[in-house]
Every structure is written in structure tokens, then in C-alpha cells.
Amino acid sequence: MRSSDPPADDPGAPDAFLDPLFLGPKGENAQLLESQLLDLLRDHVYWRRNFHPEDRPPIPADAPYRQDFQQTLARTRQELFWLSAELKRAVPFFSPRYVGHMCSDLLLPGLLAQLATTLWNPNNVAEAAAPATLDKELEVGRQLAAMLGYSVDPSRRPCAWGHLTSGGTLANYEGLWNLRAAAFYPLALAAAARRLELDLGAVGPARRPLDRYRPWQLVNLSLDQVLALRGDCLERVRARGDRRLFQRFTRAIIEERLETLGMASFFARHPEIEPPRVVVPVSAHYSWQKAMKVLGLGAGQLLRIDVDEHMRMDPAHLAAVLDDVLGREIPVLAVIGVLGTTEFGTVDPIHEIVALRRRWRRRGAGFGIHVDAAWGGFLAAAFRRPDGSLLPRATLRRRFRYFPSSEVYRAFAAVGDTDSATVDPHKLGYLPYPSGAFVARNREVVDLLSQEAAYVFDLERDGISREEQLRDLGRYVLEGSKPGAAAAAASVTFRVLPLHHRGFGRLMAQAVKNGEAFFDRLNRLREELADVATLVMPFETDTCILCFAVNPRGNRHLAVMNRFGRRLYDALRVDPEQPVQTRELFGSCTALARGAVAGRQADRILDQLGIDRRTFRAEVEEASRDADHIFILRHTLMNPFLLADRGDGSYLERFAHFLATTIRRLADQG
Amino acid sequence: MRSSDPPADDPGAPDAFLDPLFLGPKGENAQLLESQLLDLLRDHVYWRRNFHPEDRPPIPADAPYRQDFQQTLARTRQELFWLSAELKRAVPFFSPRYVGHMCSDLLLPGLLAQLATTLWNPNNVAEAAAPATLDKELEVGRQLAAMLGYSVDPSRRPCAWGHLTSGGTLANYEGLWNLRAAAFYPLALAAAARRLELDLGAVGPARRPLDRYRPWQLVNLSLDQVLALRGDCLERVRARGDRRLFQRFTRAIIEERLETLGMASFFARHPEIEPPRVVVPVSAHYSWQKAMKVLGLGAGQLLRIDVDEHMRMDPAHLAAVLDDVLGREIPVLAVIGVLGTTEFGTVDPIHEIVALRRRWRRRGAGFGIHVDAAWGGFLAAAFRRPDGSLLPRATLRRRFRYFPSSEVYRAFAAVGDTDSATVDPHKLGYLPYPSGAFVARNREVVDLLSQEAAYVFDLERDGISREEQLRDLGRYVLEGSKPGAAAAAASVTFRVLPLHHRGFGRLMAQAVKNGEAFFDRLNRLREELADVATLVMPFETDTCILCFAVNPRGNRHLAVMNRFGRRLYDALRVDPEQPVQTRELFGSCTALARGAVAGRQADRILDQLGIDRRTFRAEVEEASRDADHIFILRHTLMNPFLLADRGDGSYLERFAHFLATTIRRLADQG
């Protein structure tokens, strides 16, 4: 049954609601794309023509008849033909035959908006270069923030803000950059006050003079407390009415800041404070390691928390690490929770991280929390009512077979209590590259980031609102150029499909249902193949990325299993040397390295596979037998048409069938 | 005379060669854009349809007749209409009426390639996600490198490489990131050898044991020397044939590296070495300050060099600062030379920086050199012959009135001797956002950047070539997602217009000629307006960005002049509150802040304007009279059709006329 109602529990059919939203695996909606694109293109052309109708065309009407014109045109055509041919080697992300990386077909409204806006080529770095698209980017930031559970009511504090980035990696850098700016600001503030011998009276959460706070206390204030402390101190100096003093004070703060001194000199100047640690689950994306290097924090200061049997950060291990680190008064800049790992689609217990922070606050310490929801963030749309409130879990449960588990539900519900998040429209947002996003719970944090002097004095004097302030986007973000086309794409998309369960949430529900259907199918496949191989899903997904390892029957050696997996993957991968049509279906792969999961998880997985634990070694001695990683096949089930069955079997069913026959064939070959 | 020959010295006509390369100010080439875009779009659609012809379409043919389909479609149409209307508020970068920021119309081949490739949406972060476009990005990197004068011959060392970024800001970060990784690597290497008590024999440029180098010597090796030293040391350990020892050694190096320890712990562990400084001209882009903060180097460690009367870095001041800093044995991580400032289009003496480094090398010290050619880099195409060699200055001079001055010519000729460069295709490359680029002279630097363990052992064993290694782009760059569409756009463009004087160079020549024509016209305007105002160009451009300040006759107060300039700018700016058609022409503005240029430059400019020097104050006391900045109108003359005259006067002439009448009107109003 195809229906336009919100999807019932019918795993056998994709939600027909999605039909007009994609070009379609066979280009079914080509006419829609073509007619609307032409309309937008011509609208642009005639806008040019009539922008100032009195202007005469600089390119003469007879230019196309000139030989040099034709030569250049021919050359352009030739190179575009070449490109078009080359693109046939591209990975067919558009096809339901592709279930590899976190890519799928693009949402038509976003694609059209992106293409049309590229003709105008706005740069959202500043309003002067993008009056038409900058406000859309800030609106998109608010929509994403609301979807994740942050308050976006400008009449309340804190009020969230967000913006697009070139990807999740940059948003992750930005998360640490923001938290670092806040964490070490109070030390600079206290040093500046000391330098100017300013008595600011009782300030901060403990209502006492600044010099009565221990440095450890100052680096353990929450972000909101830092901003309140800053506002308080500046206001007190401002109230004295001495503009010069105010300027000397703000200048002294800047001079004392970590951002001015650099990491080395700042910590040399504050020997009582250790350089900070950052805490991630072992399952975190490699960009976190890169972030630590780039920001000068040091990859060695990244502490890794074990995951449990669901590939979720283990709260007990996190608690133990925090006990150890904070107990020794070493600052923890941030704990990173992953809302949808890129390898297994699993969701960390954000609520447990929030609870741990609450407990530590009572003990006088704290840490920032950034949620890396690059992959899974958009699933939050399935959780939200149009008014922004959270659907009860019971309501959600009725729509799915397994989703969301109680842990996953609580994790999504807790994001609003964290400091910031990464969420990528170019992943589960089905929008073109580049489109990542950074969202922060308290937009006042930008006061700590501006590239120029703090200017509260002027801001307030000139009555510049927060909204206006944020339009100067380049001052507060890491990037210096920002395609307005990406903002337009997200903006149009979220207007067509608002970020709640009746809008974008339906697309998310489809992805989750795809994942559930594949999970069930893999379980059947496991039984069907029991005579030739053992198929194990090492971790159940919390979203729609599914992984499995497969061991030919009777084999006990990890190296043999890995080779078997690689041969299977060879049948499922794009080979740059061969036409892409030579592959029937497409998956991707990953590996669990020794040390990437706790030993007991590795042991469990190997036991289930029937592999001798001793052949999983950090140091490979016998390459025909041992390996330092477990090879795993990985599938992202986000294509909206995976479950469509037009009489020739659904793509998902065909994928399972292909796996079955290929595994049998490979097992036969031995 | 319109001609298809290389442009002669005819400032009155734009190069007709450019006619087929743009959509045109009036959409003159709309048919070309439309027909080619449709062709590419349909090609994509039919590729989908026939990718596996046997698949049936998941979206039923009768879907468009369903009411829910029509509702969603209507909604999409409505929102795209809204977007299209909103975009009419965008800055008309396409128009020759726009001479403001560094934006203009887009090159058609690149625009078409970008639009078409977006349909495929490749992600150039890794070959598995972009088999069709990743090699194009690396090819573009080589093309840009060759244009700038780096060697790209893979059979020689060093061989350059490059890749695209989301913009110049990210490329600037990457420049410092690369240089930092190299500068402090030898200290880590020495510490690791010491820790393992490894005797590596005589190594490095001085051919002596590692522990016989002073730390100061180790942080002053050139990038090539660092890479050679690393290769040498690893090779010697490898030659012992003890795989375990090799792994212990590489692991120990990683543990000792700045990237692992973080800035704070690394310098605490090496108290004999001061945290490094970075040197920029005062005219450098604000992203350098941001880079210092982000990387944890500290904005306070940024040393600013004065500019001369041409707004070029003053080599004498640079020499003095280096004498002071290096003389005190404080490391200089990098000297940044700007090849085209974003405010005045001026070009730093790169050759002088290179010469100073050569001199310091002989004194046992050194520094990296990164060229921020985000704006001006593409002008290098005008300097190059098809074989890559440099045109003699005399040949170039015949094509222009003033360009290139001897200093500018020497600066461009010297880029090949620097370590790396930023160059933005989305600026003078006339390509859509986002498209920046980072280019490095020695591609082996990526060995220091990889997110995983150094694995020379494996690389060499497996016979992986440098070319293959670089395909794993995400390991060596700052970003984690990279639009393949941008790579396709640059690739097609540089095939249609190769980066030499007969290809892309002709577009660059047009931009320079625009600038020269405007320079001449402003000089005439100065004379024409002498009775009402004083018009001064504070710095002559080296490219095609022209600035002027204008002071109403008789006024001596800076604040009054600034207000006058702002009123003039009001007539030339996009006002987000008003339809963009209400403006006839568009410029941009900038300001020289007190301290942004050396006092004697400010004095000279104020004297020429007839402004009382005493009204230029750091601390404004009388707002009606004093100011802390000099307000300046700024124009980027890159639109290729500025000089076209179809009988109604060229746009440039109309702009000058508009300035004349507006200045007269404002002066009359008093």
C-alpha cells in the first residue's frame, strides 16, 4: 500500500510522500527537475537583462558567428563532454544499488536551490556580500538548533545560534575552539583585573572577589557562568563611566587570553593549571585527533573511553576517567558524545554525559559537552512535533520495529543540555556538498571569538542587537568564505520539509525503517547461510548503518576471515580501473583495529564468529593466520527507495540475495 | 577593434576572446548556458535510467497524478519562487555595474562543470567517494603549482602538490599547520632517538650525530632539510632490519611531536626553545590573526611589518625584525608575503623575503615562507608561457601601460622559492564558491601530517607511489568533506583556459587593463574635481583593486572627510532594506586604522588630502573633527566587460561619471 499518510508500520513499502522529493533512481522526476531548473535559470538570465534595461549588451549579438568564439565554444563543449564521460566513473550515490558510504540521492528542493543560487554566487561570510542568503543561513542555524533541542527564543537566555560549515570536521574544530575560548577566559579576566588593580567586588557564581577564586575554580565554570561573569565584570567597569579605564581593561583581558598568548605562553604563565584534556569515545571520528593537532591541544591529550556491546560510550568508564583526571585537577575541556558513529551508526548516551557533568558541577568541576551529531543529528527531526516539543517514546515506538531504544531516545532528548553540536546537512540531510553545520546553545559565546577588540561599550551604545551582530558571520567562524548556495539549499529544503516528524522526520523514518528491514533480513540471511558461513553483526545499529563480518564455516583464523571479507567487498566496491556498471551492487567496509574496542568486545565478536581469539594480534607474526584488525562490511541504508518493490523485488532484497549467492560462491571457491 | 588575437595595447576595448566565456552582463550567452546545461542534465538523467536498464522505476509513473505528490510539488515550487525572488536582493556580482568586492561574473565552463557535477555529488575526501573527481583535484593542484613557479616534475625532488580548500582562510591555516609540523619535527626526532639510545651516525645538513645539533639548529632546518633528515634517520633504522625497533622508533617520534603533546607540553619539555613567532605585513588579511588563535600559536606572537608607500611589506623593517627575533634565538615559524592584498591589491616583495632567508640560512637560522596569493595568485598565469617558463618583463610590459612594475615582476618570479601558497579560484579564478587552494612546494611534507602512524616501512614495502598516497586526501588536509564539483569546475576551466598567457592569462590581462584604465580615469577625475574636492589614491595598485579617498575642498578635519566618504559610499552600496535596482553602481569601502600603516604613510596620505594630521587620533576626543581611521572607497576592476563600449559609454566611464556628479552634488550639499 502506497499512501500519503504518515507512515504506518509497513516495512514493505517506502513512504510515497517522498516520491516528488528526489530525481529518482531512474530519473523518474526528470521533467520536474528540468522544468524548474530552466525556470530558475531563465529567471536569472532575464533579471540580468532587465537589471538596468537601458544598458546595451557588451557581448555583441554577432559574436557567436566569429570563428574565435566558435573555437572557444567548441573547446568548452569538448571539455564538458569529457567531464560528463568522466563522471560516469563516479560512485552512483543516486542509486538504491548503492548502500555504502553516508551518501544517497539529493533532495530535489535543495538541489534546485543550490544550482539556482550558484548562478548568483553569494558569499555568506558577511552581509555585504550576501544580503539575500545570509539571513537564510542564520535561520537554518536556528532550525537545526531547535531540532536538536536548544532554545532559540531570543527573549530568553541562553538562546542558540548556528551556521553552516564546509563539513563536520570544521564544525568539530569549531566546537573545541569555542569551548577553549570560554574555559580559559576567566583566568585572563582575573589576570587583567589584577594587573590594573581593579576591585570588581563580588562576582561570579560564588559571589566573591575575583582573586578569591582558585584558578581551578575559574577554569571549571560553565560556559554560561563564564559569559555571565564577563558581562558582570565589564558592566561594573563600564558603570564607572571611565571610557579609558574600560578600554584599558578590555585590552588587558585580550592581552592575557590564551588566544593572544598562545597555548605555550598561556600555560607557562599559569603553571598552576595543566593543559586540558578532551574526552572522546574510542568510536569517535578521526577528525577529533586532527582537531587536537590543529588547535595545538595535542593528540596525546585526547582520552579515549571504551564502548559497550552496543558500540556506545561506556558511562562507567567515562566516570572513572573523569574521576581520575578531574580528581587530579587536570582540566577537561570537553567530553564529546557521538550521536551516530560513522562506522556503526551507534548513539552515545548523551544523557549520561549530561548527568555526569551535573554531578561534577556539585563537586566544583565541570567540562564542556559537544555532540558530534554529524551523522545522526537529523534523526532528531523524527522526534519533534511541529511545535518543537518531543514526541513521547511510546508514540515513536509505534512507527518502528525497534527504534528508538530507550537509551537512544534519552540520548536525543538530552542534546539540548549540551553546549554545542555538529550536524551535517550533506549526510542525513540529503543535501549536496559542502554542507556541515555548527550549532551552539548560547550565542553569546561569539563575544569571545570576535577577531577584534571586545566592544561591549560600543555594541550597547549603538544599540546593535545580537541578530545584527551575528550577520558579521566571518568574525565568529573558522572559515573566511561561505557558499550562499549551501544556505539556500538548506533553507528551501527545511521550508518544504520542516524539521519535525511530519516533515523531514518522514524521510528519517524511512531511513530507520530501511535499517530495520535490513537488520531483519541479515538475521534471516545468517540462518540461510549457516551451512557455509557464520554471519555476525558486531554491533546493532541505533540508526541506519549496518555492519557485519562473515566467516567461512570451519575457519578459526582471523586472517582467513578477513581475506574472505575482502573478496566479498571486491564484488561490492567501485574499482577505479573498471566501468562502474561492472558492479551490480555497492557497499563499503571498515575495520575494527586491535585497541579500537575494549578487549572483551573483541573477544565477544570473535567468539560469535568462531574465530580463535589468539589470531587477533597487535603484532602480526603469521600473516596467513593472524591479523591486527577485524574486517567488516558496512552499509548505509539511507536511500529512500531501498524498499520499493515494483514486482522485481526490492533493492534491499536483491542486495541480500546478492550477498547470499556471492558468499556461497566464495565459500565454494574456498 | 575587437579581435581574437592576443590583446594589443588597446585600453579602449575588452578582449573579444572572452566573449564566449561568460553568461554575459545581459545574459547574452543564455542559449549556450541553457543548451549545455540541459545536455549535461539529460545525460545524467539517462545515465540513471540506463545504469541498470533492467531495474524498474521505484517512483510509479502515475505518482505525479496523486494529490499528495502535487501538494509537495506545489510547496517546492512555492519555496523556489520565494528563493528566486529573494535572490533579487543578492549583490549583482555579475554586472559590470559592480566594482566592489573581489567578485565578478563566473566563467561559463567552470559554472557548467560545477552545476553538472553537483548532480553526482562526489566527495573528494577519498578516492572511494570520488573516483572521477579526485584525480582532477590533484591535477588542478599541479596546474596551480606550476603556474606559481613550483616544480611539478615527479621525477625530481622537491615536487609540488596542491588541493582545493573551502577558501583562502583554510589554506592559510594549512600553511602554518604544515610549517609547524616540519619546524618542530627534528626536535621530536632527536628526543625519540635519545629515548631509545639509538646511534644514527652522522645525519642532517651538518653530517653529525643528532645529539651534536643544538636545539636552535634543529628548529632552523629548512623544510627540505627536515624531510631529508627524517628520511635519513628512518632509513638507517630500517636498514637494521629490525621491524620492532623501527616501530618503536616511529612511535617514539610520534609521542615526542608537538602535534601529540600539544603546544603547552611540547614547549614545557623544550624550555631551551621559545614558542615561535609568525611575521606578516600590517596589510595582511585578518585570517592570519584568526589562524594564530585557532592553531594555539597566539595572536600576540604575530609580528607585523610596516608597509612602504606602495603598501608593500618594507624589506628593511622585515630585516630589522628578523635581526631582533632570530638574533635572540626566537624561532620564526613563517614569514607571510602577500601577493595581492585584499584591500589595495598590492604585492609584497617575495624576492626580498627569499633573499633575506638565504642570508639567514648562512647565519644558521631560517624560517618558512608562505605566500598568501589568495587574491593575486592567478595573475601569475599572465607571466607564464605554455611551457611553464616565465615571460621576460619586457614582453609583458608591451601589453600594459604600467604593469608589471619591476618589483611586482620579481615578486611573482620568486614564488617558486617559497614553501607554500594560498590561491583562490573563487577570487581571480572567476569560479563559484567554495574554491580556495593550498599549494606546497614539497609534497613529501604530507608524511608529517598523516593522521596515522608514520608507515614508511609499509609504504615502501607495498610499493605505494606518492601519487597513490595523495589520493587519500582526507589524511593530509584540514577539511573532512570536499565538494568534487569544485574540482570539476576548476579542472574544466583550466583545460579550456590553460594557466598561461595565451589561456587564462588573457583574462588576467583584461583585469589588469581594467585597473590601468580606471587608474588613468581617476587621475583625470582628480583634475576635473579639483574645484570641489581633493581625490587621492593612497597606494597605487599592483593588480586591479583601486582605492581612493576624497576630501571636500577646504576641509581639514578627518571626521568631516570620512562622513563625506560615507555619504558617497551610501550611493554605491547594496542596502539590504531597499531593492538593489535603486542603486546605479556598486563599490565597496575599507578603512586605514591608526596603526595599520606606519605613521609616515598616514602623514603622507593626510597631507595629500589636505587633512590636519592632528585630527587622525587613536583616541577620538571630538567626534565631529577627529577620527581613528581614514575612510576609503575601494574598487575591484575584475569584471571582464568593464571597458566595453557599445555606444553608450563604457561601464568604467559611466562609473567615473557617476562619481563626478555624486561628489559634486554632495559637495554642494555641504
CSV table of C-alpha atoms in Angstrom, one decimal, chain A residues 138-344:
chain,number,residue,atom,x,y,z
A,138,LEU,CA,21.2,32.1,10.3
A,139,GLU,CA,17.6,30.9,10.0
A,140,VAL,CA,18.9,27.4,9.1
A,141,GLY,CA,21.1,27.6,12.1
A,142,ARG,CA,18.1,28.3,14.3
A,143,GLN,CA,16.1,25.5,12.7
A,144,LEU,CA,18.9,23.0,13.3
A,145,ALA,CA,19.3,24.2,16.9
A,146,ALA,CA,15.6,23.8,17.6
A,147,MET,CA,15.6,20.4,16.0
A,148,LEU,CA,18.4,19.3,18.4
A,149,GLY,CA,16.5,20.7,21.4
A,150,TYR,CA,18.3,24.0,22.1
A,151,SER,CA,16.2,27.1,22.9
A,152,VAL,CA,16.0,29.6,20.1
A,153,ASP,CA,13.8,32.1,21.8
A,154,PRO,CA,15.7,35.4,21.5
A,155,SER,CA,13.8,36.8,24.5
A,156,ARG,CA,15.4,34.1,26.8
A,157,ARG,CA,19.0,33.4,27.7
A,158,PRO,CA,20.7,31.3,26.6
A,159,CYS,CA,19.5,31.5,23.0
A,160,ALA,CA,21.1,29.2,20.5
A,161,TRP,CA,22.6,30.0,17.1
A,162,GLY,CA,24.2,28.0,14.3
A,163,HIS,CA,25.7,28.3,10.9
A,164,LEU,CA,26.9,26.1,8.0
A,165,THR,CA,30.4,24.9,7.7
A,166,SER,CA,32.3,23.1,4.9
A,167,GLY,CA,31.7,19.9,6.8
A,168,GLY,CA,31.6,18.1,10.1
A,169,THR,CA,35.3,18.3,10.6
A,170,LEU,CA,35.3,22.0,10.6
A,171,ALA,CA,32.3,22.1,13.0
A,172,ASN,CA,34.2,19.8,15.3
A,173,TYR,CA,37.2,22.1,15.3
A,174,GLU,CA,34.8,25.0,16.0
A,175,GLY,CA,33.3,23.2,19.0
A,176,LEU,CA,36.7,22.9,20.6
A,177,TRP,CA,37.6,26.4,19.6
A,178,ASN,CA,34.5,27.8,21.3
A,179,LEU,CA,34.9,25.8,24.4
A,180,ARG,CA,38.6,26.7,24.7
A,181,ALA,CA,37.8,30.4,24.3
A,182,ALA,CA,35.3,30.1,27.2
A,183,ALA,CA,37.2,27.8,29.5
A,184,PHE,CA,40.3,30.0,29.8
A,185,TYR,CA,38.7,33.4,29.6
A,186,PRO,CA,38.1,33.7,33.4
A,187,LEU,CA,41.8,33.3,34.1
A,188,ALA,CA,42.5,36.1,31.6
A,189,LEU,CA,39.8,38.2,33.2
A,190,ALA,CA,41.3,37.7,36.7
A,191,ALA,CA,44.8,38.4,35.4
A,192,ALA,CA,43.7,41.6,33.8
A,193,ALA,CA,41.9,42.8,36.9
A,194,ARG,CA,44.9,42.0,38.9
A,195,ARG,CA,47.2,43.9,36.5
A,196,LEU,CA,45.0,47.0,36.7
A,197,GLU,CA,44.4,46.6,40.4
A,198,LEU,CA,40.7,46.7,39.8
A,199,ASP,CA,38.4,45.8,42.6
A,200,LEU,CA,35.3,44.5,40.9
A,201,GLY,CA,33.5,43.5,44.1
A,202,ALA,CA,31.7,40.1,44.5
A,203,VAL,CA,31.2,38.5,41.1
A,204,GLY,CA,30.7,35.1,39.6
A,205,PRO,CA,28.7,32.1,40.8
A,206,ALA,CA,30.2,32.2,44.3
A,207,ARG,CA,29.6,36.0,44.6
A,208,ARG,CA,33.1,36.8,45.7
A,209,PRO,CA,36.0,38.9,44.6
A,210,LEU,CA,37.8,37.5,41.5
A,211,ASP,CA,41.1,37.0,43.4
A,212,ARG,CA,39.2,34.8,45.9
A,213,TYR,CA,38.6,32.2,43.3
A,214,ARG,CA,41.2,29.5,42.9
A,215,PRO,CA,42.5,29.1,39.3
A,216,TRP,CA,40.9,25.6,39.3
A,217,GLN,CA,37.6,27.1,40.0
A,218,LEU,CA,38.0,29.7,37.3
A,219,VAL,CA,38.7,27.0,34.6
A,220,ASN,CA,35.7,25.0,35.8
A,221,LEU,CA,33.0,27.5,35.3
A,222,SER,CA,30.2,26.5,32.9
A,223,LEU,CA,30.1,28.4,29.6
A,224,ASP,CA,27.0,30.3,30.8
A,225,GLN,CA,28.8,31.2,34.0
A,226,VAL,CA,31.8,32.5,32.0
A,227,LEU,CA,29.6,34.7,29.9
A,228,ALA,CA,27.7,36.0,33.0
A,229,LEU,CA,31.0,36.6,34.8
A,230,ARG,CA,32.3,38.5,31.8
A,231,GLY,CA,29.2,40.6,31.5
A,232,ASP,CA,29.2,41.3,35.2
A,233,CYS,CA,32.8,42.4,35.3
A,234,LEU,CA,32.6,44.5,32.1
A,235,GLU,CA,29.4,46.1,33.4
A,236,ARG,CA,31.0,47.1,36.7
A,237,VAL,CA,33.9,48.8,35.0
A,238,ARG,CA,31.6,50.4,32.5
A,239,ALA,CA,29.4,51.7,35.3
A,240,ARG,CA,32.3,53.8,36.5
A,241,GLY,CA,31.8,55.9,33.4
A,242,ASP,CA,35.5,56.0,32.6
A,243,ARG,CA,35.8,55.0,29.0
A,244,ARG,CA,39.6,55.0,29.1
A,245,LEU,CA,39.6,52.6,32.0
A,246,PHE,CA,37.1,50.4,30.3
A,247,GLN,CA,39.3,50.3,27.2
A,248,ARG,CA,42.4,49.5,29.3
A,249,PHE,CA,40.6,46.7,31.0
A,250,THR,CA,39.3,45.1,27.8
A,251,ARG,CA,42.7,45.5,26.2
A,252,ALA,CA,44.4,43.8,29.2
A,253,ILE,CA,41.9,40.9,29.1
A,254,ILE,CA,42.8,40.4,25.4
A,255,GLU,CA,46.5,40.5,26.2
A,256,GLU,CA,46.0,37.9,28.9
A,257,ARG,CA,43.9,35.5,26.8
A,258,LEU,CA,45.1,32.1,25.6
A,259,GLU,CA,44.2,33.2,22.1
A,260,THR,CA,46.6,36.0,22.3
A,261,LEU,CA,49.5,34.4,24.2
A,262,GLY,CA,49.3,31.0,22.5
A,263,MET,CA,49.0,27.7,24.3
A,264,ALA,CA,52.6,27.6,25.3
A,265,SER,CA,52.9,31.0,26.9
A,266,PHE,CA,49.5,30.9,28.5
A,267,PHE,CA,50.2,27.7,30.4
A,268,ALA,CA,53.7,28.8,31.2
A,269,ARG,CA,52.1,31.9,32.8
A,270,HIS,CA,49.6,29.7,34.7
A,271,PRO,CA,51.7,26.8,35.9
A,272,GLU,CA,49.0,26.0,38.5
A,273,ILE,CA,46.8,24.8,35.6
A,274,GLU,CA,47.6,21.8,33.5
A,275,PRO,CA,46.9,21.8,29.8
A,276,PRO,CA,43.4,20.4,29.2
A,277,ARG,CA,42.3,17.0,28.1
A,278,VAL,CA,39.5,16.2,25.7
A,279,VAL,CA,37.5,13.0,26.1
A,280,VAL,CA,36.0,11.0,23.2
A,281,PRO,CA,34.7,7.5,22.8
A,282,VAL,CA,37.1,5.1,21.0
A,283,SER,CA,34.5,5.1,18.2
A,284,ALA,CA,34.9,8.9,17.5
A,285,HIS,CA,35.7,10.1,14.0
A,286,TYR,CA,39.4,10.6,13.2
A,287,SER,CA,38.7,14.3,12.8
A,288,TRP,CA,38.9,14.6,16.6
A,289,GLN,CA,42.5,13.6,16.6
A,290,LYS,CA,43.2,16.1,13.8
A,291,ALA,CA,41.3,18.8,15.7
A,292,MET,CA,43.6,18.2,18.7
A,293,LYS,CA,46.7,18.6,16.5
A,294,VAL,CA,45.5,21.6,14.6
A,295,LEU,CA,44.4,23.5,17.6
A,296,GLY,CA,47.7,22.9,19.4
A,297,LEU,CA,46.0,20.9,22.1
A,298,GLY,CA,47.8,17.8,21.2
A,299,ALA,CA,46.5,14.4,20.1
A,300,GLY,CA,48.1,12.9,23.2
A,301,GLN,CA,45.7,14.9,25.4
A,302,LEU,CA,42.8,13.0,23.8
A,303,LEU,CA,41.4,10.5,26.2
A,304,ARG,CA,39.5,7.6,24.8
A,305,ILE,CA,36.6,6.0,26.5
A,306,ASP,CA,35.7,2.3,25.9
A,307,VAL,CA,32.4,1.4,24.2
A,308,ASP,CA,29.9,-1.2,25.4
A,309,GLU,CA,28.5,-4.1,23.5
A,310,HIS,CA,26.3,-1.6,21.6
A,311,MET,CA,29.3,0.5,20.5
A,312,ARG,CA,28.1,3.3,22.8
A,313,MET,CA,30.4,5.2,25.1
A,314,ASP,CA,30.6,3.3,28.4
A,315,PRO,CA,29.4,5.7,31.1
A,316,ALA,CA,31.2,3.8,33.8
A,317,HIS,CA,34.5,4.1,32.1
A,318,LEU,CA,33.8,7.8,31.4
A,319,ALA,CA,33.0,8.3,35.1
A,320,ALA,CA,36.2,6.5,36.1
A,321,VAL,CA,38.4,8.6,33.7
A,322,LEU,CA,36.7,11.8,34.9
A,323,ASP,CA,37.3,10.8,38.5
A,324,ASP,CA,40.9,10.3,37.7
A,325,VAL,CA,41.5,13.4,35.6
A,326,LEU,CA,39.3,15.9,37.4
A,327,GLY,CA,40.3,14.3,40.7
A,328,ARG,CA,43.9,15.3,39.9
A,329,GLU,CA,42.7,18.8,39.0
A,330,ILE,CA,43.5,18.4,35.3
A,331,PRO,CA,41.0,20.5,33.3
A,332,VAL,CA,38.7,18.6,30.9
A,333,LEU,CA,38.0,21.0,28.1
A,334,ALA,CA,35.2,18.8,26.6
A,335,VAL,CA,33.6,15.4,26.6
A,336,ILE,CA,32.5,14.5,23.1
A,337,GLY,CA,29.4,12.4,22.7
A,338,VAL,CA,28.8,10.9,19.3
A,339,LEU,CA,25.2,10.9,18.1
A,340,GLY,CA,25.6,8.3,15.3
A,341,THR,CA,29.0,6.9,14.8
A,342,THR,CA,30.1,7.0,11.1
A,343,GLU,CA,31.2,3.4,11.3
A,344,PHE,CA,28.3,1.7,13.1
